[in-house]
PDB file of C-alpha atoms in Angstrom:
ATOM      1  CA  UNK A   1       2.514  -6.610 -18.366  1.00 87.00           C
ATOM      2  CA  UNK A   2       2.520  -4.626 -15.135  1.00 95.00           C
ATOM      3  CA  UNK A   3       3.814  -6.008 -11.859  1.00 96.00           C
ATOM      4  CA  UNK A   4       3.709  -4.619  -8.349  1.00 97.00           C
ATOM      5  CA  UNK A   5       6.453  -5.798  -6.019  1.00 95.00           C
ATOM      6  CA  UNK A   6       6.103  -5.118  -2.313  1.00 96.00           C
ATOM      7  CA  UNK A   7       8.726  -5.198   0.394  1.00 95.00           C
ATOM      8  CA  UNK A   8       9.239  -4.168   4.006  1.00 96.00           C
ATOM      9  CA  UNK A   9       6.845  -6.320   5.978  1.00 95.00           C
ATOM     10  CA  UNK A  10       7.868  -8.285   9.029  1.00 97.00           C
ATOM     11  CA  UNK A  11       7.497  -8.779  12.758  1.00 98.00           C
ATOM     12  CA  UNK A  12       7.695  -5.822  15.118  1.00 98.00           C
ATOM     13  CA  UNK A  13       6.786  -5.123  18.723  1.00 98.00           C
ATOM     14  CA  UNK A  14       3.917  -2.835  19.613  1.00 98.00           C
ATOM     15  CA  UNK A  15       5.011   0.769  19.410  1.00 98.00           C
ATOM     16  CA  UNK A  16       7.556   0.014  16.724  1.00 98.00           C
ATOM     17  CA  UNK A  17       7.786   1.111  13.099  1.00 98.00           C
ATOM     18  CA  UNK A  18       7.919  -0.441   9.666  1.00 98.00           C
ATOM     19  CA  UNK A  19       8.168   0.997   6.172  1.00 98.00           C
ATOM     20  CA  UNK A  20       6.492  -0.726   3.260  1.00 98.00           C
ATOM     21  CA  UNK A  21       7.491  -0.128  -0.352  1.00 98.00           C
ATOM     22  CA  UNK A  22       5.744  -1.062  -3.578  1.00 98.00           C
ATOM     23  CA  UNK A  23       7.306  -0.620  -6.991  1.00 98.00           C
ATOM     24  CA  UNK A  24       5.294  -0.887 -10.192  1.00 97.00           C
ATOM     25  CA  UNK A  25       7.078  -1.999 -13.346  1.00 96.00           C
ATOM     26  CA  UNK A  26       6.105  -2.640 -16.947  1.00 95.00           C
ATOM     27  CA  UNK A  27       4.681  -0.649 -19.831  1.00 92.00           C
ATOM     28  CA  UNK A  28       3.317   2.168 -17.691  1.00 95.00           C
ATOM     29  CA  UNK A  29       2.552   5.638 -18.963  1.00 95.00           C
ATOM     30  CA  UNK A  30       1.080   6.919 -15.704  1.00 95.00           C
ATOM     31  CA  UNK A  31      -0.615   5.828 -12.487  1.00 97.00           C
ATOM     32  CA  UNK A  32      -3.443   7.929 -11.077  1.00 97.00           C
ATOM     33  CA  UNK A  33      -3.903   6.450  -7.616  1.00 98.00           C
ATOM     34  CA  UNK A  34      -1.693   4.200  -5.524  1.00 98.00           C
ATOM     35  CA  UNK A  35      -2.710   2.799  -2.204  1.00 98.00           C
ATOM     36  CA  UNK A  36      -2.328   0.271   0.544  1.00 98.00           C
ATOM     37  CA  UNK A  37      -5.001  -2.115   1.732  1.00 98.00           C
ATOM     38  CA  UNK A  38      -4.880  -4.727   4.448  1.00 98.00           C
ATOM     39  CA  UNK A  39      -6.678  -7.897   5.307  1.00 98.00           C
ATOM     40  CA  UNK A  40      -6.614  -9.512   8.727  1.00 97.00           C
ATOM     41  CA  UNK A  41      -7.674 -13.135   9.243  1.00 93.00           C
ATOM     42  CA  UNK A  42     -11.451 -13.464   9.076  1.00 95.00           C
ATOM     43  CA  UNK A  43     -11.930  -9.863   8.010  1.00 97.00           C
ATOM     44  CA  UNK A  44     -12.573  -8.082   4.742  1.00 97.00           C
ATOM     45  CA  UNK A  45      -9.852  -6.245   2.910  1.00 98.00           C
ATOM     46  CA  UNK A  46      -9.889  -2.568   3.889  1.00 98.00           C
ATOM     47  CA  UNK A  47      -8.298   0.597   2.598  1.00 98.00           C
ATOM     48  CA  UNK A  48      -5.431   1.825   4.767  1.00 98.00           C
ATOM     49  CA  UNK A  49      -4.249   4.826   2.767  1.00 98.00           C
ATOM     50  CA  UNK A  50      -4.293   6.176  -0.757  1.00 98.00           C
ATOM     51  CA  UNK A  51      -2.408   8.843  -2.652  1.00 98.00           C
ATOM     52  CA  UNK A  52      -3.193  10.451  -5.988  1.00 97.00           C
ATOM     53  CA  UNK A  53      -0.602  11.440  -8.568  1.00 95.00           C
ATOM     54  CA  UNK A  54      -0.943  15.057  -7.510  1.00 94.00           C
ATOM     55  CA  UNK A  55      -0.176  14.190  -3.902  1.00 95.00           C
ATOM     56  CA  UNK A  56      -3.568  14.292  -2.209  1.00 97.00           C
ATOM     57  CA  UNK A  57      -3.956  11.582   0.398  1.00 98.00           C
ATOM     58  CA  UNK A  58      -6.622   9.830   2.412  1.00 98.00           C
ATOM     59  CA  UNK A  59      -6.359   7.524   5.403  1.00 98.00           C
ATOM     60  CA  UNK A  60      -8.483   5.112   7.350  1.00 98.00           C
ATOM     61  CA  UNK A  61      -9.497   6.640  10.669  1.00 98.00           C
ATOM     62  CA  UNK A  62      -7.718   3.838  12.505  1.00 98.00           C
ATOM     63  CA  UNK A  63      -4.292   4.842  11.140  1.00 98.00           C
ATOM     64  CA  UNK A  64      -4.541   8.634  10.990  1.00 98.00           C
ATOM     65  CA  UNK A  65      -1.648  10.258  12.793  1.00 98.00           C
ATOM     66  CA  UNK A  66       0.374   7.033  12.803  1.00 98.00           C
ATOM     67  CA  UNK A  67       0.799   6.068   9.138  1.00 98.00           C
ATOM     68  CA  UNK A  68       2.099   8.216   6.298  1.00 98.00           C
ATOM     69  CA  UNK A  69       1.741   7.391   2.617  1.00 98.00           C
ATOM     70  CA  UNK A  70       4.022   8.883  -0.019  1.00 98.00           C
ATOM     71  CA  UNK A  71       5.003   8.186  -3.596  1.00 97.00           C
ATOM     72  CA  UNK A  72       7.742   8.766  -6.118  1.00 96.00           C
ATOM     73  CA  UNK A  73       6.037   9.236  -9.478  1.00 95.00           C
ATOM     74  CA  UNK A  74       9.299   8.996 -11.401  1.00 95.00           C
ATOM     75  CA  UNK A  75       9.888   5.528  -9.930  1.00 96.00           C
ATOM     76  CA  UNK A  76       6.220   4.439  -9.876  1.00 96.00           C
ATOM     77  CA  UNK A  77       6.751   3.589  -6.232  1.00 98.00           C
ATOM     78  CA  UNK A  78       4.542   4.078  -3.201  1.00 98.00           C
ATOM     79  CA  UNK A  79       5.605   3.909   0.429  1.00 98.00           C
ATOM     80  CA  UNK A  80       3.789   3.440   3.714  1.00 98.00           C
ATOM     81  CA  UNK A  81       5.565   4.576   6.842  1.00 98.00           C
ATOM     82  CA  UNK A  82       3.908   2.927   9.819  1.00 98.00           C
ATOM     83  CA  UNK A  83       4.684   4.251  13.289  1.00 98.00           C
ATOM     84  CA  UNK A  84       3.283   3.457  16.735  1.00 98.00           C
ATOM     85  CA  UNK A  85       2.173   0.074  15.485  1.00 98.00           C
ATOM     86  CA  UNK A  86      -0.505  -1.793  17.405  1.00 98.00           C
ATOM     87  CA  UNK A  87      -1.363  -5.504  17.505  1.00 97.00           C
ATOM     88  CA  UNK A  88      -4.573  -4.690  15.636  1.00 97.00           C
ATOM     89  CA  UNK A  89      -2.465  -3.519  12.691  1.00 98.00           C
ATOM     90  CA  UNK A  90      -1.478  -7.141  12.114  1.00 98.00           C
ATOM     91  CA  UNK A  91      -2.576  -8.143   8.617  1.00 98.00           C
ATOM     92  CA  UNK A  92      -1.432  -8.882   5.108  1.00 98.00           C
ATOM     93  CA  UNK A  93      -0.825  -5.544   3.419  1.00 98.00           C
ATOM     94  CA  UNK A  94      -1.540  -5.231  -0.294  1.00 98.00           C
ATOM     95  CA  UNK A  95      -0.377  -2.545  -2.671  1.00 98.00           C
ATOM     96  CA  UNK A  96      -2.826  -1.305  -5.301  1.00 98.00           C
ATOM     97  CA  UNK A  97      -2.240   0.786  -8.391  1.00 98.00           C
ATOM     98  CA  UNK A  98      -5.483   2.122  -9.846  1.00 96.00           C
ATOM     99  CA  UNK A  99      -6.195   3.785 -13.192  1.00 95.00           C
ATOM    100  CA  UNK A 100      -2.849   2.646 -14.578  1.00 95.00           C
ATOM    101  CA  UNK A 101      -2.455   3.915 -18.123  1.00 95.00           C
ATOM    102  CA  UNK A 102      -0.634   1.318 -20.247  1.00 95.00           C
ATOM    103  CA  UNK A 103      -0.126   0.712 -23.942  1.00 90.00           C
ATOM    104  CA  UNK A 104      -3.087  -1.700 -23.827  1.00 92.00           C
ATOM    105  CA  UNK A 105      -5.526   0.417 -21.848  1.00 94.00           C
ATOM    106  CA  UNK A 106      -6.324   1.494 -18.301  1.00 96.00           C
ATOM    107  CA  UNK A 107      -6.260  -1.117 -15.567  1.00 96.00           C
ATOM    108  CA  UNK A 108      -6.007  -1.733 -11.844  1.00 97.00           C
ATOM    109  CA  UNK A 109      -3.303  -3.953 -10.373  1.00 97.00           C
ATOM    110  CA  UNK A 110      -2.550  -5.609  -7.034  1.00 97.00           C
ATOM    111  CA  UNK A 111       0.639  -6.692  -5.375  1.00 97.00           C
ATOM    112  CA  UNK A 112       1.119 -10.136  -3.883  1.00 96.00           C
ATOM    113  CA  UNK A 113       0.835  -8.940  -0.296  1.00 97.00           C
ATOM    114  CA  UNK A 114       3.305  -8.627   2.542  1.00 97.00           C
ATOM    115  CA  UNK A 115       2.722  -9.813   6.106  1.00 98.00           C
ATOM    116  CA  UNK A 116       2.905  -7.329   8.955  1.00 98.00           C
ATOM    117  CA  UNK A 117       2.767  -8.812  12.443  1.00 98.00           C
ATOM    118  CA  UNK A 118       2.739  -6.651  15.559  1.00 98.00           C
ATOM    119  CA  UNK A 119       3.360  -8.432  18.840  1.00 98.00           C
ATOM    120  CA  UNK A 120       2.024  -7.125  22.139  1.00 94.00           C
TER     121      UNK A 120
END
């Protein structure tokens, strides 16, 4: 059984910063891609940033230059440093681990979500 546990969400004023963390645990041999998605009320879930095991990254245009994704492969942990936050960044942020190689096969997993609220 694989679990993703997120932390670091909260309430911050516009222009502030937050750092999200997501740790994967369980019978994991490797994780190819880890990423962060977000879903605002009334909107579809969207990709915020992703990072492959080799370190290549991709970002949504709306967060480029403000957010930085990183990972620690030894700890199966992914981070999202969010700077210069805007009210439109308000959403529930979900961690995703894709192409997770386990003893039972290859799967994708989601965290439970963490609320990020940016006040104006």
